[in-house]
Amino acid sequence: MPFVRLYRLLLYAYPPALRRELGAEMTDAVEGRWQSAGTARARLRLLAWLLADFATSLPREWGAAASRGRRPAPPARRVPTMGLLHDLRLALRSLIREPAFSVGAIVTLGLGIGASTAIFSLAAATLGRPLPIPEPDRVVQSRWTWSLPDFRDLEAMQTAFTQVAAFSGLEFGLERGGETVALSGLAVTADFFPIAGVEPLVGRLIGPADDVAGAPAIAVLGERLWRRQFGASPDIVGTPIHLSQRPVTVVGVVPARFRGFSLSEAPGIFVPMAAVPELGTGFLAQASVLNSRTTVWQQVVGRLRPGVDVMAAQAEVQAIYTRTHPRNTNRIEEPVVLVPVAARAIGLESSDELRGFLHLLGGATAAALLLACATIANLMIVRMQGRRQELAVRAALGGGRRRLTQLLLAESLLVGAGGAMLGVFAARVVLQLLASYSLPGGIAIGDLHLVVDGRALGVSVAAGVLTSLLFGAAPMWQASRVDPRAALGDGGIRSSARQPLRSALVGLQVGVCVALLAASLAFGRALHHAFGDDLGFDLDRTAVVTAKTTLGRIPADGVIRFQQAALDALADRPGIAAAGWAAMRPLQGRMQFEAVIPGDTSPRSRDIADRAIDTNLVTAGFFEAMDVPVLTGRPFNSQDRAGGQRVAIVSEALSERLWPGEFAVGRVLSLDTALRDPDQMLTVVGVAGDVRRGVGTDRTPMLYLPLFQHVEFATLGDHYLIVRADGVDPASAARRAAETLQTVDAAVPLGGIQTMREHLGSTLMTHQLGLTLFALFASLAVLLTGLGLYAVIAYAVAGRAREIGIRVALGASRRTVVALTARQGLGPIAGGLALGAGLFALAAGAIRGFMFSLPVLDVWSMAAVAVGVAGLAAMAMFVPIRRALGVDPSSALRG
Amino acid sequence: MSDPHQPLSPAVFHILLALADEDRHGYAIMQDVEARTDGIVRVGPGMLYGSIKWLLADGYIEPSVRRARQEGERRRYYRLTPAGRALLRTEAARLEAAVSLARSRRVLPRRS
């Protein structure tokens, strides 16, 4: 019987003498017991009982064997001991009798565990092992993007990698049941999946045979898409689907946890690179895109050959690129940089913001856990002090230190278990809440695969249990060593007037409080500044409606017709003051051209960053809708269309750059771009106010071109309708506009509605996350610290009641009594302020990056924190002071 | 020898009690104790045999050769020695004294 065999193994834990003598009989007894236990429930209970017996008899037997006298000591003579289960039951009862303590300890521990576990899990998912690919540190990615012909050259000539691959993100339209579903996916070359080392869930993945011209059109689905749209049908392999209005055969499915080489949402679909002209939308729908050396749209990754390091590979790639690009052929001057793919995924190489932010969060969580432990410690100390009499009595009755420690262990375990359960629940809730935010680098937390990290949970639970053990055991041992007669004859509970440990703990709590408050204020100020900042256009009454014209594969003139019809239909709509189209999304979209001024012979800067100008293609009504003023000249109107005079509008900053100190209207410039006829001249007809791309950035010199005069851009990407509300809130205005768009042409898919404020907010997600978390932690800290302060002062007052009585009897004024009481709290508060200042100084460096050049700590914040702490102290002292004032000198003297 | 004024642990008391009327082996002692106390006192194998070891060493119980030979089993039967019986009697007397005291103070109802 396996169970009995297990028990026989357990016997080896006992001293060998016992095992040899009585082992066989013990096994027999257990066997008999096991056989008589019929139901599974009985067996389970038997198991628990045997374990408890094992746990209690084992130390006793070993203790007996080790004792000097050869005789085994008789089993405990003084107090009945019946095992761990009994201890737990006793502990449970004593905890239930003191709900204030138990609930306080469990809730505190649970919150601390939940917060720290959640944040740690977040860090583990991003910094720990973000990408589920084998040996991710051997896979590197190029910092800049490549053109496809350049990649093919690299592929042919490289030796440093076992494989290289290129990929690029695309948008597709999947036709299902008469509707078009917008999908994001990847176009990949032959070695993409081998580098990633991923196995298909069903079917096969894209291979070399698929990435050649003329190969049949195939696709690999992502698991989520397979489940959602195709019901996880096992017959998916070989099924034709309609992608971007072309028939494509599905050959396999990849598991959901595979996200390519980035942390964003898992691609819904993968297609071979050769299929892009067939399936791509917008400018990717042209066959020339595969051969163009000037279109740099490929991400390039490679798996390093064993023994090759990154620097060597980087040098080889650079050499290959330089060799294939003699000096005057459009060469990118920036050196080749290869970055480990895991770092690239979280944008680490482009900014240390993410790491700094996560460290900040980690610090806050450690602080929260520290706070929780300090609170529990305080609770334990208070509780043990209150039980000094009980402990003394137990000692008198022969309770023994070991017995008491066993009880304490049981209580700590129960509190730890309760806290852990609550903590796991809290951690899940926190992770859910976090999912709607994003991290620096634009990583949406909701896209990460977040699980409650076991390590963090274990550490936090251990911390909590250890704290309660430590701070419960010390006073307990102290109490049990005390001569019982002295304790009993005392006539009651007397807490020590000096309580340095408790004051120190409360000081710690105050310090954490101060630091968290200051941090929340910092983030709050940053957000306030961000939302109040004038970006040059209206944030309150505008909204954006996205028209996904590329998904519908509408030809250029169809797009123009649609847009014009929409503007006409919106012209008289109530609630909409103005509306206009833009090809680039405000705050986010970016398109750059170089402008050349004819006759300008001044030397052109070699740095492309200096020459590039942000450009947007807009229609009439745009400036009015955005509330960007046209300072001189005029905005675009209905005359600015194909066939009319070629015009442009410049922003103030651009005007100053191109024609410093001069009048821009009437000036001429031309666009230097591969896609345009370089001889076309544009006349400036207006100068518009400057806008800013984001909070804390400088004014952006902008060039505006009339959308209807540049038909070739009509199919390059989606189009955005800006509407300004009149008398209604922007969301309603946007909804009305969307309805109008549907009536104009129902075939054009709409991508969503966002007010400009929401739009701005989505670019400030990280700050909002920081504010939310810090404010949450700070509120918790304030609550717990307030309670701690109160307890310290109250107990101090109680302990000094006699002294106060004497002083009052001797004629001390009320003010003296108040001062005496207040002084109890002074130590922890002063210490806490200093500690908090120190903690905040440590974090200041990390916070500074989010402050938009605001100072991390300004006078108002410091004042606010000081007032906050003072208020907290005052509230905590209120009741004890009243009690101190109410001390009756005669009874105090008598007592 | 053990101090007659120090109480025995309930486990030891019940083990001795179990052997008072009959020689038993370990498992039977466990069952007897449980049955007699209606399941309130349950002695686990570790506790039981730890106590048995001590009782054997101090001479309060001894292996029952007679019974083993009779049954022909390999199980070890135990029986009380005179010292063990004395210990049991002392403990029972102590308990009785305690109960009388409780009765005199009306903690327990007097026997009518």
Short mmCIF file of N, CA, C and O in Angstrom, two decimals, chain A residues 77-151:
data_model
loop_
_atom_site.label_atom_id
_atom_site.label_comp_id
_atom_site.label_asym_id
_atom_site.label_seq_id
_atom_site.Cartn_x
_atom_site.Cartn_y
_atom_site.Cartn_z
N ARG A 77 4.62 17.05 30.76
CA ARG A 77 3.81 16.72 31.91
C ARG A 77 2.87 17.82 32.30
O ARG A 77 1.91 17.58 33.01
N ARG A 78 3.19 19.03 31.88
CA ARG A 78 2.48 20.11 32.53
C ARG A 78 1.17 20.48 31.83
O ARG A 78 0.14 20.50 32.47
N VAL A 79 1.27 20.77 30.56
CA VAL A 79 0.04 21.24 29.90
C VAL A 79 -0.30 20.25 28.80
O VAL A 79 0.58 19.81 28.10
N PRO A 80 -1.54 19.95 28.66
CA PRO A 80 -1.89 18.99 27.59
C PRO A 80 -1.53 19.56 26.22
O PRO A 80 -1.90 20.67 25.89
N THR A 81 -0.77 18.78 25.49
CA THR A 81 -0.49 19.24 24.13
C THR A 81 -1.02 18.19 23.17
O THR A 81 -0.74 17.02 23.32
N MET A 82 -1.76 18.66 22.24
CA MET A 82 -2.34 17.67 21.34
C MET A 82 -2.04 17.98 19.88
O MET A 82 -2.79 17.65 19.00
N GLY A 83 -0.96 18.68 19.63
CA GLY A 83 -0.56 18.79 18.24
C GLY A 83 -0.84 20.15 17.61
O GLY A 83 -1.47 21.03 18.17
N LEU A 84 -0.37 20.28 16.44
CA LEU A 84 -0.41 21.56 15.73
C LEU A 84 -1.84 21.99 15.43
O LEU A 84 -2.19 23.15 15.53
N LEU A 85 -2.66 21.01 15.06
CA LEU A 85 -4.04 21.36 14.74
C LEU A 85 -4.72 22.03 15.93
O LEU A 85 -5.44 23.01 15.80
N HIS A 86 -4.42 21.48 17.09
CA HIS A 86 -5.00 22.05 18.30
C HIS A 86 -4.52 23.48 18.50
O HIS A 86 -5.31 24.38 18.80
N ASP A 87 -3.22 23.67 18.30
CA ASP A 87 -2.67 25.02 18.43
C ASP A 87 -3.36 25.97 17.48
O ASP A 87 -3.69 27.11 17.83
N LEU A 88 -3.56 25.50 16.25
CA LEU A 88 -4.20 26.37 15.26
C LEU A 88 -5.61 26.73 15.69
O LEU A 88 -6.05 27.86 15.53
N ARG A 89 -6.30 25.74 16.25
CA ARG A 89 -7.66 26.03 16.66
C ARG A 89 -7.69 27.05 17.79
O ARG A 89 -8.50 27.97 17.79
N LEU A 90 -6.76 26.87 18.73
CA LEU A 90 -6.66 27.84 19.82
C LEU A 90 -6.36 29.23 19.28
O LEU A 90 -6.95 30.23 19.70
N ALA A 91 -5.38 29.26 18.34
CA ALA A 91 -4.98 30.54 17.78
C ALA A 91 -6.16 31.19 17.08
O ALA A 91 -6.39 32.40 17.22
N LEU A 92 -6.91 30.39 16.35
CA LEU A 92 -8.07 30.94 15.63
C LEU A 92 -9.05 31.55 16.61
O LEU A 92 -9.55 32.67 16.41
N ARG A 93 -9.28 30.83 17.71
CA ARG A 93 -10.23 31.36 18.68
C ARG A 93 -9.73 32.65 19.29
O ARG A 93 -10.51 33.60 19.47
N SER A 94 -8.45 32.70 19.59
CA SER A 94 -7.95 33.93 20.21
C SER A 94 -7.97 35.09 19.22
O SER A 94 -8.21 36.24 19.58
N LEU A 95 -7.76 34.77 17.95
CA LEU A 95 -7.82 35.84 16.94
C LEU A 95 -9.25 36.35 16.77
O LEU A 95 -9.49 37.54 16.61
N ILE A 96 -10.21 35.41 16.82
CA ILE A 96 -11.59 35.82 16.66
C ILE A 96 -12.03 36.69 17.84
O ILE A 96 -12.82 37.62 17.68
N ARG A 97 -11.44 36.41 18.99
CA ARG A 97 -11.82 37.20 20.16
C ARG A 97 -11.34 38.63 20.05
O ARG A 97 -11.86 39.51 20.71
N GLU A 98 -10.31 38.86 19.24
CA GLU A 98 -9.80 40.22 19.10
C GLU A 98 -9.92 40.67 17.66
O GLU A 98 -8.92 40.76 16.95
N PRO A 99 -11.13 40.98 17.22
CA PRO A 99 -11.33 41.29 15.80
C PRO A 99 -10.56 42.52 15.37
O PRO A 99 -10.08 42.58 14.23
N ALA A 100 -10.43 43.50 16.26
CA ALA A 100 -9.72 44.72 15.85
C ALA A 100 -8.31 44.39 15.41
O ALA A 100 -7.84 44.84 14.36
N PHE A 101 -7.66 43.56 16.20
CA PHE A 101 -6.30 43.20 15.85
C PHE A 101 -6.26 42.34 14.59
O PHE A 101 -5.53 42.62 13.65
N SER A 102 -7.06 41.27 14.61
CA SER A 102 -6.96 40.30 13.51
C SER A 102 -7.31 40.94 12.18
O SER A 102 -6.58 40.80 11.20
N VAL A 103 -8.44 41.64 12.15
CA VAL A 103 -8.84 42.27 10.89
C VAL A 103 -7.79 43.28 10.47
O VAL A 103 -7.38 43.33 9.30
N GLY A 104 -7.33 44.09 11.44
CA GLY A 104 -6.31 45.10 11.11
C GLY A 104 -5.07 44.44 10.53
O GLY A 104 -4.56 44.85 9.49
N ALA A 105 -4.60 43.39 11.21
CA ALA A 105 -3.36 42.75 10.74
C ALA A 105 -3.55 42.12 9.37
O ALA A 105 -2.72 42.27 8.48
N ILE A 106 -4.67 41.39 9.20
CA ILE A 106 -4.88 40.69 7.94
C ILE A 106 -5.07 41.68 6.79
O ILE A 106 -4.51 41.51 5.70
N VAL A 107 -5.86 42.72 7.03
CA VAL A 107 -6.10 43.69 5.95
C VAL A 107 -4.79 44.40 5.59
O VAL A 107 -4.46 44.55 4.41
N THR A 108 -4.06 44.82 6.61
CA THR A 108 -2.80 45.51 6.34
C THR A 108 -1.86 44.61 5.54
O THR A 108 -1.30 45.02 4.52
N LEU A 109 -1.70 43.39 6.04
CA LEU A 109 -0.81 42.47 5.36
C LEU A 109 -1.30 42.19 3.95
O LEU A 109 -0.52 42.19 2.99
N GLY A 110 -2.61 41.98 3.80
CA GLY A 110 -3.16 41.68 2.49
C GLY A 110 -2.91 42.81 1.50
O GLY A 110 -2.51 42.57 0.36
N LEU A 111 -3.12 44.04 1.93
CA LEU A 111 -2.90 45.16 1.03
C LEU A 111 -1.44 45.28 0.65
O LEU A 111 -1.09 45.49 -0.52
N GLY A 112 -0.57 45.15 1.66
CA GLY A 112 0.85 45.24 1.37
C GLY A 112 1.29 44.15 0.40
O GLY A 112 1.99 44.42 -0.58
N ILE A 113 0.84 42.91 0.67
CA ILE A 113 1.19 41.80 -0.21
C ILE A 113 0.64 42.02 -1.60
O ILE A 113 1.33 41.84 -2.60
N GLY A 114 -0.63 42.44 -1.68
CA GLY A 114 -1.26 42.63 -2.98
C GLY A 114 -0.53 43.66 -3.81
O GLY A 114 -0.20 43.42 -4.98
N ALA A 115 -0.24 44.80 -3.21
CA ALA A 115 0.42 45.86 -3.96
C ALA A 115 1.80 45.43 -4.43
O ALA A 115 2.14 45.56 -5.61
N SER A 116 2.61 44.89 -3.50
CA SER A 116 3.97 44.56 -3.90
C SER A 116 3.99 43.43 -4.92
O SER A 116 4.78 43.44 -5.86
N THR A 117 3.10 42.46 -4.76
CA THR A 117 3.07 41.35 -5.72
C THR A 117 2.67 41.84 -7.10
O THR A 117 3.27 41.45 -8.11
N ALA A 118 1.67 42.72 -7.15
CA ALA A 118 1.20 43.20 -8.45
C ALA A 118 2.31 43.96 -9.17
O ALA A 118 2.59 43.70 -10.35
N ILE A 119 2.95 44.88 -8.47
CA ILE A 119 3.99 45.66 -9.12
C ILE A 119 5.15 44.77 -9.53
O ILE A 119 5.71 44.91 -10.62
N PHE A 120 5.52 43.83 -8.67
CA PHE A 120 6.63 42.96 -9.01
C PHE A 120 6.29 42.13 -10.23
O PHE A 120 7.13 41.91 -11.11
N SER A 121 5.04 41.67 -10.31
CA SER A 121 4.63 40.89 -11.47
C SER A 121 4.73 41.72 -12.73
O SER A 121 5.16 41.24 -13.79
N LEU A 122 4.34 42.99 -12.62
CA LEU A 122 4.44 43.88 -13.77
C LEU A 122 5.89 44.02 -14.20
O LEU A 122 6.21 43.93 -15.39
N ALA A 123 6.78 44.23 -13.22
CA ALA A 123 8.20 44.37 -13.56
C ALA A 123 8.73 43.09 -14.18
O ALA A 123 9.50 43.12 -15.12
N ALA A 124 8.30 41.96 -13.64
CA ALA A 124 8.78 40.68 -14.19
C ALA A 124 8.34 40.51 -15.62
O ALA A 124 9.07 40.00 -16.46
N ALA A 125 7.12 40.95 -15.92
CA ALA A 125 6.62 40.77 -17.28
C ALA A 125 7.32 41.68 -18.27
O ALA A 125 7.41 41.38 -19.45
N THR A 126 7.81 42.83 -17.80
CA THR A 126 8.45 43.73 -18.74
C THR A 126 9.96 43.63 -18.69
O THR A 126 10.61 43.43 -19.70
N LEU A 127 10.55 43.77 -17.50
CA LEU A 127 11.99 43.76 -17.43
C LEU A 127 12.55 42.35 -17.31
O LEU A 127 13.67 42.09 -17.67
N GLY A 128 11.73 41.46 -16.75
CA GLY A 128 12.26 40.14 -16.43
C GLY A 128 12.53 39.30 -17.66
O GLY A 128 13.65 39.14 -18.11
N ARG A 129 11.48 38.76 -18.21
CA ARG A 129 11.67 37.92 -19.40
C ARG A 129 10.56 38.25 -20.37
O ARG A 129 9.61 37.50 -20.52
N PRO A 130 10.67 39.37 -21.01
CA PRO A 130 9.52 39.86 -21.77
C PRO A 130 9.15 39.00 -22.98
O PRO A 130 8.00 38.91 -23.33
N LEU A 131 10.11 38.38 -23.61
CA LEU A 131 9.77 37.70 -24.85
C LEU A 131 9.91 36.19 -24.71
O LEU A 131 10.95 35.69 -24.29
N PRO A 132 8.89 35.46 -25.08
CA PRO A 132 8.92 34.01 -24.93
C PRO A 132 9.62 33.32 -26.09
O PRO A 132 9.05 32.48 -26.77
N ILE A 133 10.87 33.71 -26.35
CA ILE A 133 11.60 33.03 -27.42
C ILE A 133 12.85 32.40 -26.82
O ILE A 133 13.36 32.89 -25.81
N PRO A 134 13.36 31.35 -27.41
CA PRO A 134 14.54 30.71 -26.83
C PRO A 134 15.78 31.59 -26.95
O PRO A 134 16.01 32.22 -27.99
N GLU A 135 16.56 31.64 -25.89
CA GLU A 135 17.80 32.41 -25.84
C GLU A 135 17.62 33.82 -26.41
O GLU A 135 18.25 34.20 -27.38
N PRO A 136 16.78 34.62 -25.79
CA PRO A 136 16.50 35.93 -26.37
C PRO A 136 17.70 36.86 -26.38
O PRO A 136 17.75 37.79 -27.18
N ASP A 137 18.71 36.60 -25.53
CA ASP A 137 19.85 37.50 -25.55
C ASP A 137 20.76 37.25 -26.75
O ASP A 137 21.71 37.99 -26.98
N ARG A 138 20.49 36.21 -27.52
CA ARG A 138 21.29 35.97 -28.72
C ARG A 138 20.61 36.53 -29.96
O ARG A 138 21.12 36.40 -31.07
N VAL A 139 19.47 37.15 -29.77
CA VAL A 139 18.76 37.72 -30.92
C VAL A 139 18.86 39.24 -30.82
O VAL A 139 18.57 39.82 -29.79
N VAL A 140 19.30 39.86 -31.89
CA VAL A 140 19.46 41.31 -31.90
C VAL A 140 18.62 41.92 -33.01
O VAL A 140 18.26 41.26 -33.98
N GLN A 141 18.35 43.19 -32.85
CA GLN A 141 17.53 43.91 -33.81
C GLN A 141 18.24 45.20 -34.19
O GLN A 141 18.90 45.82 -33.37
N SER A 142 18.08 45.60 -35.41
CA SER A 142 18.70 46.83 -35.87
C SER A 142 17.89 48.02 -35.40
O SER A 142 16.66 47.99 -35.39
N ARG A 143 18.60 49.06 -34.97
CA ARG A 143 17.87 50.21 -34.43
C ARG A 143 17.11 50.94 -35.52
O ARG A 143 16.02 51.42 -35.28
N TRP A 144 17.71 51.05 -36.72
CA TRP A 144 16.92 51.72 -37.74
C TRP A 144 16.36 50.72 -38.75
O TRP A 144 16.79 49.59 -38.84
N THR A 145 15.38 51.19 -39.46
CA THR A 145 14.68 50.31 -40.39
C THR A 145 15.41 50.26 -41.72
O THR A 145 16.16 51.17 -42.08
N TRP A 146 15.19 49.20 -42.45
CA TRP A 146 15.88 48.95 -43.70
C TRP A 146 14.89 48.92 -44.87
O TRP A 146 13.69 48.74 -44.67
N SER A 147 15.41 49.05 -46.07
CA SER A 147 14.58 48.77 -47.23
C SER A 147 14.74 47.29 -47.53
O SER A 147 15.70 46.65 -47.12
N LEU A 148 13.81 46.75 -48.30
CA LEU A 148 13.85 45.31 -48.55
C LEU A 148 15.05 44.90 -49.41
O LEU A 148 15.72 43.91 -49.09
N PRO A 149 15.37 45.60 -50.48
CA PRO A 149 16.56 45.20 -51.25
C PRO A 149 17.84 45.23 -50.40
O PRO A 149 18.69 44.36 -50.52
N ASP A 150 17.95 46.22 -49.52
CA ASP A 150 19.13 46.26 -48.64
C ASP A 150 19.15 45.05 -47.74
O ASP A 150 20.22 44.47 -47.47
N PHE A 151 17.97 44.66 -47.27
CA PHE A 151 17.95 43.47 -46.41
C PHE A 151 18.38 42.23 -47.19
O PHE A 151 19.11 41.37 -46.68
#
